[in-house]
mmCIF file of C-alpha atoms in Angstrom:
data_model
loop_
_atom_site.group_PDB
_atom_site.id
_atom_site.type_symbol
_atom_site.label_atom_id
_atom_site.label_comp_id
_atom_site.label_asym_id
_atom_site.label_seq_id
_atom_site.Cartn_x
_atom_site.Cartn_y
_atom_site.Cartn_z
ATOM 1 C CA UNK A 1017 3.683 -6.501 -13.271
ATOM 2 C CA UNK A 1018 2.314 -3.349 -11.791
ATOM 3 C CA UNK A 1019 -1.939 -3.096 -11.732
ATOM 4 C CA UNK A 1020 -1.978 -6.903 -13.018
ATOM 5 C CA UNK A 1021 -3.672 -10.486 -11.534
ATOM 6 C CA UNK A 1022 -2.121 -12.993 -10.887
ATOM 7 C CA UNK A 1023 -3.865 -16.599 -10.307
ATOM 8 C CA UNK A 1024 -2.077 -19.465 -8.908
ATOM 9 C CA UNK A 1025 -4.511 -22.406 -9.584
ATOM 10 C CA UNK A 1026 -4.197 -25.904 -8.344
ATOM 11 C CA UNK A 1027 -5.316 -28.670 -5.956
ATOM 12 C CA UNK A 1028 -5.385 -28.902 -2.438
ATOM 13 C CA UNK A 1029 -1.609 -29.594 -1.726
ATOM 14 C CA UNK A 1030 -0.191 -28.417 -5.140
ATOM 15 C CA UNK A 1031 2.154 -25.834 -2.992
ATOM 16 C CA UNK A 1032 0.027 -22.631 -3.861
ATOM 17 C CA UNK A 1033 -0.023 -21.749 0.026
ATOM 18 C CA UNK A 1034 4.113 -22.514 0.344
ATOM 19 C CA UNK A 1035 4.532 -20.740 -2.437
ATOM 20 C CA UNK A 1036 3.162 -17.577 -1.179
ATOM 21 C CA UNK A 1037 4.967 -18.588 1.818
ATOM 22 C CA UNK A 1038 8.402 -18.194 0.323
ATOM 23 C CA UNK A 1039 7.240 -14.946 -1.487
ATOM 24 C CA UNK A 1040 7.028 -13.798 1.895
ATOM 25 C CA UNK A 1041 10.061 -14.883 3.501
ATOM 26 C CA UNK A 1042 7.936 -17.331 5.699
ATOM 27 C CA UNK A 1043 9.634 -20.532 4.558
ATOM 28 C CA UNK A 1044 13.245 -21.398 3.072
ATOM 29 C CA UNK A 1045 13.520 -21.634 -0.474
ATOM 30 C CA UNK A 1046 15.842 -21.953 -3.085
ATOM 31 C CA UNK A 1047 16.410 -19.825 -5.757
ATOM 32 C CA UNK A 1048 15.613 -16.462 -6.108
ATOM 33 C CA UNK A 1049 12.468 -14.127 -5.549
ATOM 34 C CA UNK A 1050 12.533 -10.474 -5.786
ATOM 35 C CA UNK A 1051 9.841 -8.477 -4.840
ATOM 36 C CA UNK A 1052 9.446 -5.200 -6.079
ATOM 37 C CA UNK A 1053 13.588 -5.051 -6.495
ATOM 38 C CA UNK A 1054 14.458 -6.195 -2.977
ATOM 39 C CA UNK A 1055 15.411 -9.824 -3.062
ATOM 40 C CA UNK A 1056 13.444 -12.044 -0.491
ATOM 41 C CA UNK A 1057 15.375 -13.842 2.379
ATOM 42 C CA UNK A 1058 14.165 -16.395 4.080
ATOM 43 C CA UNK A 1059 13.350 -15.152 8.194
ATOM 44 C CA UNK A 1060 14.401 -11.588 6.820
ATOM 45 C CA UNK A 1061 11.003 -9.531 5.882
ATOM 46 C CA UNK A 1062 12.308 -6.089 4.677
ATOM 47 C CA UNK A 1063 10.808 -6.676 1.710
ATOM 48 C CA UNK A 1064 7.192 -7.259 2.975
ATOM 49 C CA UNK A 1065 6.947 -3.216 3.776
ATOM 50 C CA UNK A 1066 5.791 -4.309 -0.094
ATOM 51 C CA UNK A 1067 3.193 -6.736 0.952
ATOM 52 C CA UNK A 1068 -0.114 -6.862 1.858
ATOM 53 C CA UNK A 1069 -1.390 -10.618 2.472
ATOM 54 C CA UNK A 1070 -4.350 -12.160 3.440
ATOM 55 C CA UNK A 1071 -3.945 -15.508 4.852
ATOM 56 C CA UNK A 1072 -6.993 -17.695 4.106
ATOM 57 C CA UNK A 1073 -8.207 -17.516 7.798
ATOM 58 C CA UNK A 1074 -7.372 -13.936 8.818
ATOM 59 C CA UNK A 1075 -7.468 -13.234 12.501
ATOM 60 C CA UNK A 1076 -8.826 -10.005 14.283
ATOM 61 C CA UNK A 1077 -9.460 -8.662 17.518
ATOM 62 C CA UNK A 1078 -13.078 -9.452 18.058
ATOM 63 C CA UNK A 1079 -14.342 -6.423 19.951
ATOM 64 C CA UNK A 1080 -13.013 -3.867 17.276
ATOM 65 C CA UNK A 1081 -15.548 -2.869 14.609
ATOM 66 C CA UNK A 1082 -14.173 -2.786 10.793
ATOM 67 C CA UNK A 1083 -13.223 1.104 11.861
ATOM 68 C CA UNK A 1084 -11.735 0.383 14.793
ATOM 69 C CA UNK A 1085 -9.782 -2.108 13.819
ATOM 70 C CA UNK A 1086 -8.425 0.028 10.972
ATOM 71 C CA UNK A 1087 -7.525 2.797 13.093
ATOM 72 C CA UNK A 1088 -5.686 0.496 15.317
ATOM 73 C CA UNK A 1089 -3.589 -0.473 11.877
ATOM 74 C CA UNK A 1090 -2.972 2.761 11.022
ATOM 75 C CA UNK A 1091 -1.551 3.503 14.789
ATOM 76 C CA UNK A 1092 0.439 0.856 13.816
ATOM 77 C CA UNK A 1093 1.625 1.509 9.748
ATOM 78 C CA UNK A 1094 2.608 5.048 11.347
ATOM 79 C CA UNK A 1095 2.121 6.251 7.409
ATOM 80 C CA UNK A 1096 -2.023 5.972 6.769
ATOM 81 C CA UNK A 1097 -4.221 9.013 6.563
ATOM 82 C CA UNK A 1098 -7.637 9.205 8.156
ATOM 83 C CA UNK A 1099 -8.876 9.269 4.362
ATOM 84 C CA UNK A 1100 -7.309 6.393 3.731
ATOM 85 C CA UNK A 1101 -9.467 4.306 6.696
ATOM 86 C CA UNK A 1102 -12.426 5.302 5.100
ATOM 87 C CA UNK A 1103 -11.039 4.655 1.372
ATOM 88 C CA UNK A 1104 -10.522 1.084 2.195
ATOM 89 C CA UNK A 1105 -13.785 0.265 4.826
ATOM 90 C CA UNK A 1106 -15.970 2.034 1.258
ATOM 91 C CA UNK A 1107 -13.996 -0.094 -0.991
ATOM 92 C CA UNK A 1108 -14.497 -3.470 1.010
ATOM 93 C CA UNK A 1109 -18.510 -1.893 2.060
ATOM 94 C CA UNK A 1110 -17.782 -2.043 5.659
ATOM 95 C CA UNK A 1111 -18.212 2.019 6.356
ATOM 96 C CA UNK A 1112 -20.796 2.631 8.674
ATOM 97 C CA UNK A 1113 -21.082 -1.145 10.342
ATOM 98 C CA UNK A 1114 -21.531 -0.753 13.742
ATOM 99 C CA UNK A 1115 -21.093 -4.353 14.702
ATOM 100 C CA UNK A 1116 -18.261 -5.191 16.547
ATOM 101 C CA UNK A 1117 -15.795 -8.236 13.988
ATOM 102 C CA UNK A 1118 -16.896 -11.121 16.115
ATOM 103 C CA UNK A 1119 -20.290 -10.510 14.503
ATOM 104 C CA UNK A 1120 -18.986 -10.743 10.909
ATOM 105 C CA UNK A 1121 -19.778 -13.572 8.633
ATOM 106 C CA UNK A 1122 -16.834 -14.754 7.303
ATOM 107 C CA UNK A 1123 -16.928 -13.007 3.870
ATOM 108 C CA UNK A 1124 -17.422 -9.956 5.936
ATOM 109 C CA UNK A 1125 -14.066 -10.689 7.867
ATOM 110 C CA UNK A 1126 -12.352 -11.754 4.528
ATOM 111 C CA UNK A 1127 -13.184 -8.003 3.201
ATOM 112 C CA UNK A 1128 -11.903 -6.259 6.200
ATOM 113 C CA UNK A 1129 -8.986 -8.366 5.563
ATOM 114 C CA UNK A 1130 -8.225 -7.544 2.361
ATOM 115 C CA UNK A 1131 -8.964 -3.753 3.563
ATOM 116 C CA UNK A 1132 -5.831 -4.021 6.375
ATOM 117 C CA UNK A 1133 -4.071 -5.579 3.535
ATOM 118 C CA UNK A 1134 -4.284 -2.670 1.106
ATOM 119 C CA UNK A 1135 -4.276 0.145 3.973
ATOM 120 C CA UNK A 1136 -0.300 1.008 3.423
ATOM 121 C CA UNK A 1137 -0.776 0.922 -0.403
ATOM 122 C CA UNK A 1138 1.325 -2.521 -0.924
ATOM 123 C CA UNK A 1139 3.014 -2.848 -4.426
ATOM 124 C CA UNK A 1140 2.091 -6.184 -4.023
ATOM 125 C CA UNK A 1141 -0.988 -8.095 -2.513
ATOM 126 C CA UNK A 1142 -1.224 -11.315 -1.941
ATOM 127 C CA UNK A 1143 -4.310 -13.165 -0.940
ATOM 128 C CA UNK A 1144 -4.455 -17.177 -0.078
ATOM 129 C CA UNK A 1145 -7.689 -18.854 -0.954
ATOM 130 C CA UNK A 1146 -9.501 -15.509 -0.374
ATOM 131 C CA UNK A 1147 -12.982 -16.973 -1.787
ATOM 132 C CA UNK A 1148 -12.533 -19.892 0.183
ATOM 133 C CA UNK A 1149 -15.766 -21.114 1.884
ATOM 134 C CA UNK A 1150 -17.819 -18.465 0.779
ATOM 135 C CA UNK A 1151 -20.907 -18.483 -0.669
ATOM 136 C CA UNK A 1152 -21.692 -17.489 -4.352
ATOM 137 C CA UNK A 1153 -22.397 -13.927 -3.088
ATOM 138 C CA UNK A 1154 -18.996 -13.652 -0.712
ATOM 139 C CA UNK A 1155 -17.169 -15.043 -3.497
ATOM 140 C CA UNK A 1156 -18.488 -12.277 -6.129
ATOM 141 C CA UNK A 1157 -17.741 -9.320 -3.667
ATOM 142 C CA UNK A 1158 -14.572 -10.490 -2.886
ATOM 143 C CA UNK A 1159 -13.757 -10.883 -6.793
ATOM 144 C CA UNK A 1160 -15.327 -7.373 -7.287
ATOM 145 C CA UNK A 1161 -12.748 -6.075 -4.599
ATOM 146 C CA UNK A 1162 -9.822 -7.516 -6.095
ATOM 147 C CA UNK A 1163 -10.449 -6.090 -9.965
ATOM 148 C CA UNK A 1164 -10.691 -2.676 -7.741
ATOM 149 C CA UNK A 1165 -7.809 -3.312 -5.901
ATOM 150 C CA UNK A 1166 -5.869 -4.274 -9.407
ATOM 151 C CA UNK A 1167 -6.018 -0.498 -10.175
ATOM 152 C CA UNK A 1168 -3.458 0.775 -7.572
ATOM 153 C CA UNK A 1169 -1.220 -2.598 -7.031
ATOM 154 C CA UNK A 1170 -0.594 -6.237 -8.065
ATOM 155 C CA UNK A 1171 -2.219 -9.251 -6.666
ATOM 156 C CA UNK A 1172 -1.585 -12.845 -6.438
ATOM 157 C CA UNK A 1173 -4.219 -14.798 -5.705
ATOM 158 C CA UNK A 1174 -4.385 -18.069 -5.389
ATOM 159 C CA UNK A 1175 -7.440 -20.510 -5.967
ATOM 160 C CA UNK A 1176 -8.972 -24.049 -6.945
ATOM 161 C CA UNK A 1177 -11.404 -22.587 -9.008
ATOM 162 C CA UNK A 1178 -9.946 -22.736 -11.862
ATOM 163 C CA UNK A 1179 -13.412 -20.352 -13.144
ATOM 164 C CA UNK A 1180 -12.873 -17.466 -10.758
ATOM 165 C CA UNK A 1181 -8.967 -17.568 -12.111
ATOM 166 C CA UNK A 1182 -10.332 -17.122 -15.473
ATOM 167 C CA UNK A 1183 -13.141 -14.355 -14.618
ATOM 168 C CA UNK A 1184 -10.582 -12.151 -12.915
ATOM 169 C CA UNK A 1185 -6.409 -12.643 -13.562
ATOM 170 C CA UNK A 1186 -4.000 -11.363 -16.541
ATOM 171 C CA UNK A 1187 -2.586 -14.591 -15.912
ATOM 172 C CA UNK A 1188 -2.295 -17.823 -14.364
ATOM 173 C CA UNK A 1189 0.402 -20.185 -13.143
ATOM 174 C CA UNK A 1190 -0.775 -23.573 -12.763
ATOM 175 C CA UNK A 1191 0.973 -25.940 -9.863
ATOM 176 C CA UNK A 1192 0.609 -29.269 -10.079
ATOM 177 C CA UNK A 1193 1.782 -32.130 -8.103
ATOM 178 C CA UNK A 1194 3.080 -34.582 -10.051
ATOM 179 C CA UNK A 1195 3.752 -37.256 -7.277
#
């Protein structure tokens, strides 16, 4: 549902990452998933102009800072205002960095990646593992972000903290592998 969290909790190997794969058209599947009305195909992503995702190791171009690197998105998104740059780099607290990403920590990169995730105002956001290997203080910024984020879209985490999944989400949908 709209403005809700969504936890996918499970093991290592469970299927939370393939999953989220199939959401996004990534892998074949069978069955049916609809994202906001527009059915999913498998190798067909028209209905990902509905998704932001963060993979659990996003990638950047190093020698952009957060802003530039944002800018460079909305070049590409064709749709994003100036305000909107600066909505997301506050919301994530990466305004006014002036270090270039390949200086980042990786909570810092995991922010700015949930910031290019949000910039085109996604119905839906989906983030894999995005508290993975992150200290205690990454890992409560990040979970700060996401109840923010829950106020303009829908997010589906997913997680093996089964805690964090409790803290944060509506709901949760457990995988399990039973073989």
């Amino acid at each position: 549902e709209e403005r809700e969290i969504i936890a996918f909790v499970g093991a290592n190997g469970a299927g939370k990452t393939t999953l989220m794969k199939c959401i996004l058209g990534f892998l074949p599947f069978k069955g049916d998933i609809t994202v906001a009305d527009e059915k999913v195909q498998f190798g067909e992503t028209a209905s990902n102009r509905h998704i932001g995702y963060l993979p659990d190791v996003p990638q950047f171009y190093a020698f952009y800072t957060a802003k530039q690197y944002l800018k460079m998105c909305q070049k590409v998104s064709g749709n994003v205002t100036d305000e909107r740059v600066d909505e997301m780099l506050k919301l994530v607290g990466l305004e006014n960095r002036p270090e270039k990403i390949q200086q980042y920590s990786r909570g810092m990169k995991q922010r700015l990646g949930i910031a290019q995730a949000l910039l085109h105002k996604p119905k839906l956001l989906i983030c894999d593992e995005p508290t993975s290997a992150l200290d205690p203080e990454g890992r409560e910024q990040i979970l700060k972000i996401l109840q923010e984020a829950k106020k303009e879209t829908a997010i589906l985490f997913s997680t093996h903290i089964l805690s964090e999944a409790e803290r944060i989400s509506n709901r949760m949908i457990i995988l399990h592998d039973r073989e």
